XYZ file of N, CA and C in Angstrom:
339
model
N -25.663 -67.682 -2.755
C -25.136 -66.329 -2.770
C -26.286 -65.349 -2.621
N -26.113 -64.370 -1.790
C -27.146 -63.354 -1.575
C -26.842 -62.160 -2.472
N -27.749 -61.854 -3.388
C -27.524 -60.793 -4.351
C -28.190 -59.485 -3.947
N -28.623 -59.372 -2.713
C -29.262 -58.138 -2.287
C -28.283 -57.180 -1.616
N -27.118 -57.668 -1.189
C -26.114 -56.805 -0.569
C -24.776 -57.030 -1.256
N -24.119 -55.943 -1.627
C -22.859 -56.032 -2.324
C -21.750 -55.405 -1.485
N -20.516 -55.882 -1.670
C -19.381 -55.229 -1.012
C -19.111 -53.870 -1.654
N -18.217 -53.099 -1.089
C -17.879 -51.785 -1.629
C -17.335 -51.938 -3.049
N -17.852 -51.124 -3.962
C -17.455 -51.194 -5.361
C -17.265 -49.778 -5.905
N -16.621 -49.682 -7.075
C -16.414 -48.349 -7.654
C -17.715 -47.809 -8.248
N -17.688 -46.562 -8.665
C -18.907 -45.888 -9.121
C -19.520 -46.524 -10.357
N -18.698 -46.997 -11.278
C -19.235 -47.634 -12.486
C -20.027 -48.887 -12.121
N -19.491 -49.665 -11.210
C -20.175 -50.883 -10.795
C -21.414 -50.520 -9.974
N -21.344 -49.484 -9.179
C -22.528 -49.025 -8.438
C -23.652 -48.633 -9.395
N -23.302 -47.924 -10.474
C -24.312 -47.549 -11.475
C -24.913 -48.788 -12.119
N -24.058 -49.742 -12.439
C -24.525 -50.985 -13.053
C -25.438 -51.742 -12.093
N -25.054 -51.857 -10.830
C -25.869 -52.557 -9.838
C -27.216 -51.870 -9.636
N -27.200 -50.549 -9.578
C -28.460 -49.817 -9.418
C -29.376 -50.081 -10.609
N -28.803 -50.102 -11.802
C -29.580 -50.377 -13.008
C -30.146 -51.796 -12.978
N -29.314 -52.759 -12.596
C -29.764 -54.148 -12.508
C -30.900 -54.280 -11.503
N -30.744 -53.703 -10.328
C -31.766 -53.836 -9.287
C -33.074 -53.127 -9.671
N -32.981 -52.075 -10.458
C -34.175 -51.354 -10.896
C -34.879 -52.056 -12.050
N -34.113 -52.681 -12.932
C -34.669 -53.228 -14.168
C -34.532 -54.746 -14.293
N -34.292 -55.459 -13.191
C -34.041 -56.903 -13.278
C -35.207 -57.675 -13.892
N -36.403 -57.107 -13.826
C -37.591 -57.795 -14.332
C -37.827 -57.558 -15.827
N -36.885 -56.878 -16.476
C -36.986 -56.574 -17.898
C -35.855 -57.276 -18.653
N -36.015 -57.486 -19.946
C -34.900 -58.061 -20.715
C -33.702 -57.108 -20.678
N -32.559 -57.602 -20.253
C -31.348 -56.790 -20.180
C -30.221 -57.497 -20.906
N -29.435 -56.719 -21.622
C -28.267 -57.267 -22.306
C -27.010 -56.684 -21.678
N -25.892 -57.269 -22.007
C -24.616 -56.741 -21.531
C -24.414 -55.315 -22.043
N -24.912 -55.037 -23.222
C -24.817 -53.682 -23.769
C -25.606 -52.688 -22.908
N -26.801 -53.075 -22.476
C -27.596 -52.219 -21.593
C -26.824 -51.915 -20.304
N -26.219 -52.950 -19.751
C -25.490 -52.787 -18.488
C -24.241 -51.933 -18.676
N -23.545 -52.113 -19.791
C -22.336 -51.322 -20.022
C -22.680 -49.845 -20.237
N -23.814 -49.570 -20.863
C -24.248 -48.178 -21.020
C -24.579 -47.570 -19.660
N -25.230 -48.325 -18.803
C -25.563 -47.819 -17.468
C -24.310 -47.545 -16.652
N -23.285 -48.378 -16.842
C -22.038 -48.225 -16.085
C -21.098 -47.212 -16.722
N -21.394 -46.809 -17.950
C -20.532 -45.910 -18.718
C -19.153 -46.533 -18.942
N -19.158 -47.830 -19.275
C -17.939 -48.592 -19.532
C -18.148 -49.461 -20.776
N -17.047 -49.866 -21.377
C -17.165 -50.829 -22.471
C -17.616 -52.160 -21.881
N -18.146 -53.020 -22.722
C -18.626 -54.317 -22.241
C -17.489 -55.121 -21.612
N -16.346 -55.171 -22.284
C -15.233 -55.974 -21.757
C -14.700 -55.404 -20.448
N -14.617 -54.081 -20.364
C -14.134 -53.461 -19.129
C -15.126 -53.696 -17.986
N -16.409 -53.594 -18.293
C -17.428 -53.830 -17.271
C -17.346 -55.258 -16.753
N -17.292 -56.223 -17.646
C -17.241 -57.631 -17.219
C -16.001 -57.882 -16.366
N -14.854 -57.401 -16.808
C -13.602 -57.600 -16.064
C -13.679 -56.963 -14.676
N -14.112 -55.714 -14.603
C -14.188 -55.000 -13.331
C -15.248 -55.609 -12.421
N -16.378 -55.954 -12.973
C -17.470 -56.544 -12.202
C -17.008 -57.851 -11.568
N -16.357 -58.707 -12.379
C -15.861 -59.979 -11.856
C -14.812 -59.773 -10.773
N -13.932 -58.805 -10.953
C -12.901 -58.527 -9.957
C -13.520 -58.090 -8.636
N -14.553 -57.258 -8.704
C -15.116 -56.682 -7.491
C -16.198 -57.535 -6.850
N -16.950 -58.300 -7.647
C -18.064 -59.076 -7.088
C -17.915 -60.581 -7.240
N -16.950 -61.021 -8.023
C -16.693 -62.448 -8.153
C -17.539 -63.187 -9.174
N -18.461 -62.501 -9.828
C -19.295 -63.101 -10.878
C -19.460 -62.086 -12.004
N -19.880 -62.566 -13.161
C -20.133 -61.662 -14.280
C -21.420 -60.880 -14.031
N -21.610 -59.762 -14.721
C -22.851 -59.001 -14.551
C -24.104 -59.814 -14.887
N -24.044 -60.618 -15.941
C -25.217 -61.392 -16.318
C -25.483 -62.519 -15.327
N -24.444 -63.101 -14.754
C -24.640 -64.129 -13.722
C -25.226 -63.494 -12.458
N -24.785 -62.292 -12.147
C -25.342 -61.563 -11.010
C -26.830 -61.299 -11.240
N -27.167 -60.839 -12.433
C -28.557 -60.569 -12.792
C -29.400 -61.837 -12.642
N -28.898 -62.942 -13.138
C -29.626 -64.202 -13.030
C -29.815 -64.591 -11.563
N -28.780 -64.426 -10.755
C -28.896 -64.732 -9.329
C -29.934 -63.873 -8.640
N -29.964 -62.597 -8.979
C -30.952 -61.692 -8.413
C -32.365 -62.118 -8.815
N -32.538 -62.462 -10.083
C -33.846 -62.910 -10.561
C -34.291 -64.179 -9.834
N -33.378 -65.116 -9.656
C -33.729 -66.370 -8.985
C -34.026 -66.147 -7.503
N -33.274 -65.269 -6.848
C -33.565 -64.948 -5.444
C -34.965 -64.355 -5.314
N -35.301 -63.445 -6.192
C -36.631 -62.828 -6.162
C -37.713 -63.860 -6.491
N -37.417 -64.746 -7.425
C -38.380 -65.787 -7.792
C -38.685 -66.681 -6.594
N -37.663 -67.038 -5.828
C -37.892 -67.877 -4.645
C -38.817 -67.177 -3.653
N -38.629 -65.874 -3.480
C -39.515 -65.110 -2.582
C -40.961 -65.147 -3.084
N -41.144 -64.905 -4.369
C -42.488 -64.879 -4.940
C -43.153 -66.253 -4.889
N -42.375 -67.292 -5.132
C -42.924 -68.649 -5.086
C -43.420 -68.987 -3.682
N -42.708 -68.521 -2.681
C -43.108 -68.793 -1.301
C -44.344 -67.996 -0.901
N -44.701 -66.988 -1.698
C -45.918 -66.207 -1.471
C -47.073 -66.716 -2.324
N -46.948 -67.952 -2.770
C -48.013 -68.659 -3.490
C -48.385 -68.067 -4.844
N -47.461 -67.399 -5.515
C -47.736 -66.956 -6.880
C -47.520 -68.132 -7.827
N -48.258 -68.158 -8.906
C -48.085 -69.241 -9.879
C -46.712 -69.119 -10.536
N -46.215 -70.235 -11.036
C -44.884 -70.231 -11.654
C -44.834 -69.358 -12.898
N -45.922 -69.295 -13.647
C -45.923 -68.432 -14.828
C -45.872 -66.958 -14.421
N -46.577 -66.595 -13.348
C -46.516 -65.214 -12.842
C -45.118 -64.895 -12.323
N -44.528 -65.837 -11.622
C -43.172 -65.652 -11.094
C -42.195 -65.450 -12.240
N -42.304 -66.281 -13.252
C -41.397 -66.184 -14.395
C -41.457 -64.802 -15.032
N -42.647 -64.305 -15.287
C -42.801 -63.001 -15.937
C -42.396 -61.854 -15.015
N -42.656 -61.990 -13.729
C -42.332 -60.924 -12.772
C -40.830 -60.806 -12.519
N -40.086 -61.832 -12.880
C -38.650 -61.807 -12.603
C -37.796 -61.734 -13.865
N -38.410 -61.403 -14.989
C -37.643 -61.124 -16.196
C -37.354 -62.302 -17.096
N -37.952 -63.454 -16.835
C -37.772 -64.584 -17.733
C -38.797 -64.488 -18.860
N -38.463 -65.076 -20.003
C -39.345 -64.970 -21.171
C -40.661 -65.694 -20.955
N -40.589 -66.849 -20.316
C -41.787 -67.641 -20.052
C -41.466 -68.651 -18.954
N -42.438 -69.467 -18.605
C -42.250 -70.421 -17.509
C -41.199 -71.475 -17.855
N -41.136 -71.891 -19.088
C -40.147 -72.886 -19.505
C -38.727 -72.347 -19.330
N -38.518 -71.118 -19.750
C -37.219 -70.452 -19.595
C -36.851 -70.363 -18.115
N -37.803 -69.983 -17.302
C -37.605 -69.902 -15.852
C -37.265 -71.273 -15.274
N -38.046 -72.284 -15.608
C -37.812 -73.634 -15.077
C -36.410 -74.135 -15.412
N -35.981 -73.905 -16.647
C -34.668 -74.367 -17.101
C -33.546 -73.728 -16.281
N -33.595 -72.413 -16.109
C -32.547 -71.737 -15.351
C -32.630 -72.045 -13.858
N -33.826 -72.159 -13.343
C -33.986 -72.488 -11.935
C -33.338 -73.837 -11.640
N -33.640 -74.825 -12.464
C -33.074 -76.162 -12.242
C -31.557 -76.152 -12.427
N -31.076 -75.439 -13.424
C -29.638 -75.395 -13.686
C -28.869 -74.823 -12.495
N -29.397 -73.783 -11.883
C -28.653 -73.112 -10.822
C -29.042 -73.540 -9.412
N -30.231 -74.055 -9.242
C -30.669 -74.459 -7.907
C -30.567 -75.977 -7.705
N -30.448 -76.732 -8.784
C -30.346 -78.173 -8.681
C -31.684 -78.881 -8.522
N -32.748 -78.123 -8.455
C -34.108 -78.643 -8.330
C -35.003 -77.856 -9.264
N -36.092 -78.468 -9.710
C -37.040 -77.656 -10.463
C -37.887 -76.866 -9.453
N -38.603 -75.854 -9.891
C -39.354 -75.016 -8.954
C -40.343 -75.790 -8.076
N -40.987 -76.789 -8.628
C -41.946 -77.573 -7.846
C -41.241 -78.348 -6.738
N -40.090 -78.930 -7.045
C -39.313 -79.648 -6.027
C -38.834 -78.682 -4.943
N -38.408 -77.500 -5.350
C -37.959 -76.496 -4.391
C -39.105 -76.133 -3.429
N -40.281 -75.884 -3.981
C -41.431 -75.532 -3.137
C -41.775 -76.643 -2.163
N -41.676 -77.876 -2.599
C -41.970 -79.001 -1.714
C -40.980 -79.045 -0.546
N -39.740 -78.670 -0.790
C -38.725 -78.668 0.282
C -38.927 -77.537 1.285
N -39.331 -76.371 0.816
C -39.451 -75.226 1.721
C -40.777 -75.174 2.461
N -41.737 -75.965 2.033
C -43.042 -75.945 2.722
C -43.053 -76.861 3.909
Protein backbone atom coordinates (compact mmCIF):
# COMPACT_ATOMS: atom_id res chain seq x y z
CA UNK A 1 0.00 0.00 0.00
CA UNK A 2 1.32 3.43 -0.89
CA UNK A 3 0.79 5.86 1.98
CA UNK A 4 2.01 8.96 0.19
CA UNK A 5 -1.20 9.58 -1.81
CA UNK A 6 -4.69 9.45 -0.38
CA UNK A 7 -8.12 9.46 -2.02
CA UNK A 8 -10.48 12.40 -1.46
CA UNK A 9 -11.38 12.66 2.22
CA UNK A 10 -13.30 15.04 4.48
CA UNK A 11 -11.64 17.95 6.27
CA UNK A 12 -11.20 16.16 9.60
CA UNK A 13 -9.34 13.33 7.92
CA UNK A 14 -7.31 15.83 5.87
CA UNK A 15 -6.23 17.53 9.12
CA UNK A 16 -5.33 14.16 10.61
CA UNK A 17 -3.34 13.14 7.51
CA UNK A 18 -1.48 16.44 7.44
CA UNK A 19 -0.60 15.98 11.11
CA UNK A 20 0.56 12.40 10.52
CA UNK A 21 2.71 13.36 7.53
CA UNK A 22 4.27 16.26 9.46
CA UNK A 23 4.91 14.39 12.71
CA UNK A 24 5.29 10.72 11.65
CA UNK A 25 8.83 10.66 13.04
CA UNK A 26 7.62 11.50 16.56
CA UNK A 27 5.71 9.41 19.10
CA UNK A 28 2.02 9.81 18.23
CA UNK A 29 -1.04 8.48 20.01
CA UNK A 30 -4.61 8.15 18.88
CA UNK A 31 -5.38 11.04 21.21
CA UNK A 32 -2.86 13.25 19.38
CA UNK A 33 -4.46 12.36 16.06
CA UNK A 34 -8.01 12.93 17.30
CA UNK A 35 -7.03 16.39 18.58
CA UNK A 36 -5.52 17.24 15.20
CA UNK A 37 -8.69 16.07 13.45
CA UNK A 38 -10.96 17.81 15.98
CA UNK A 39 -12.88 14.54 16.44
CA UNK A 40 -13.35 12.03 19.21
CA UNK A 41 -11.06 9.01 19.03
CA UNK A 42 -13.88 6.61 18.15
CA UNK A 43 -15.31 8.92 15.50
CA UNK A 44 -11.87 9.46 13.98
CA UNK A 45 -11.11 5.74 13.80
CA UNK A 46 -14.52 4.95 12.28
CA UNK A 47 -14.34 7.76 9.70
CA UNK A 48 -10.69 7.12 8.87
CA UNK A 49 -11.36 3.42 8.26
CA UNK A 50 -14.40 4.21 6.10
CA UNK A 51 -12.48 6.67 3.94
CA UNK A 52 -9.01 5.08 3.77
CA UNK A 53 -9.60 1.43 4.59
CA UNK A 54 -7.19 1.28 7.55
CA UNK A 55 -7.05 2.69 11.06
CA UNK A 56 -5.11 5.91 11.69
CA UNK A 57 -2.40 4.07 13.62
CA UNK A 58 -2.04 1.42 10.90
CA UNK A 59 -1.74 4.22 8.35
CA UNK A 60 0.95 5.87 10.49
CA UNK A 61 2.85 2.59 10.73
CA UNK A 62 2.62 2.10 6.96
CA UNK A 63 3.94 5.60 6.35
CA UNK A 64 6.83 5.00 8.75
CA UNK A 65 7.72 1.71 7.07
CA UNK A 66 7.54 3.23 3.57
CA UNK A 67 9.91 5.99 4.67
CA UNK A 68 12.17 3.46 6.38
CA UNK A 69 12.51 1.49 3.14
CA UNK A 70 13.59 4.67 1.34
CA UNK A 71 16.18 5.49 4.00
CA UNK A 72 17.52 1.93 4.08
CA UNK A 73 18.08 2.04 0.33
CA UNK A 74 20.14 5.22 0.87
CA UNK A 75 22.58 3.24 3.02
CA UNK A 76 21.57 4.64 6.41
CA UNK A 77 22.19 2.35 9.36
CA UNK A 78 19.18 0.52 10.77
CA UNK A 79 19.45 2.35 14.08
CA UNK A 80 19.41 5.71 12.26
CA UNK A 81 16.45 4.57 10.17
CA UNK A 82 14.57 3.45 13.25
CA UNK A 83 14.99 6.79 15.02
CA UNK A 84 14.32 8.86 11.89
CA UNK A 85 11.00 7.12 11.31
CA UNK A 86 9.53 7.35 14.80
CA UNK A 87 10.36 3.94 16.24
CA UNK A 88 11.65 3.76 19.81
CA UNK A 89 14.77 1.83 18.87
CA UNK A 90 16.14 -0.62 16.31
CA UNK A 91 14.53 -3.62 18.00
CA UNK A 92 11.10 -1.98 17.86
CA UNK A 93 11.69 -1.15 14.19
CA UNK A 94 12.88 -4.67 13.34
CA UNK A 95 9.84 -6.25 15.00
CA UNK A 96 7.31 -4.12 13.12
CA UNK A 97 9.20 -4.32 9.85
CA UNK A 98 9.19 -8.11 9.95
CA UNK A 99 5.56 -8.28 11.05
CA UNK A 100 4.31 -6.15 8.17
CA UNK A 101 6.86 -6.81 5.44
CA UNK A 102 7.39 -10.53 6.07
CA UNK A 103 11.17 -10.06 6.10
CA UNK A 104 13.55 -8.51 8.55
CA UNK A 105 15.28 -5.31 7.37
CA UNK A 106 18.51 -7.10 6.46
CA UNK A 107 16.65 -9.65 4.32
CA UNK A 108 14.72 -6.83 2.64
CA UNK A 109 17.95 -4.99 1.79
CA UNK A 110 19.46 -8.14 0.33
CA UNK A 111 16.43 -8.50 -1.99
CA UNK A 112 16.42 -4.91 -3.24
CA UNK A 113 20.15 -4.69 -3.88
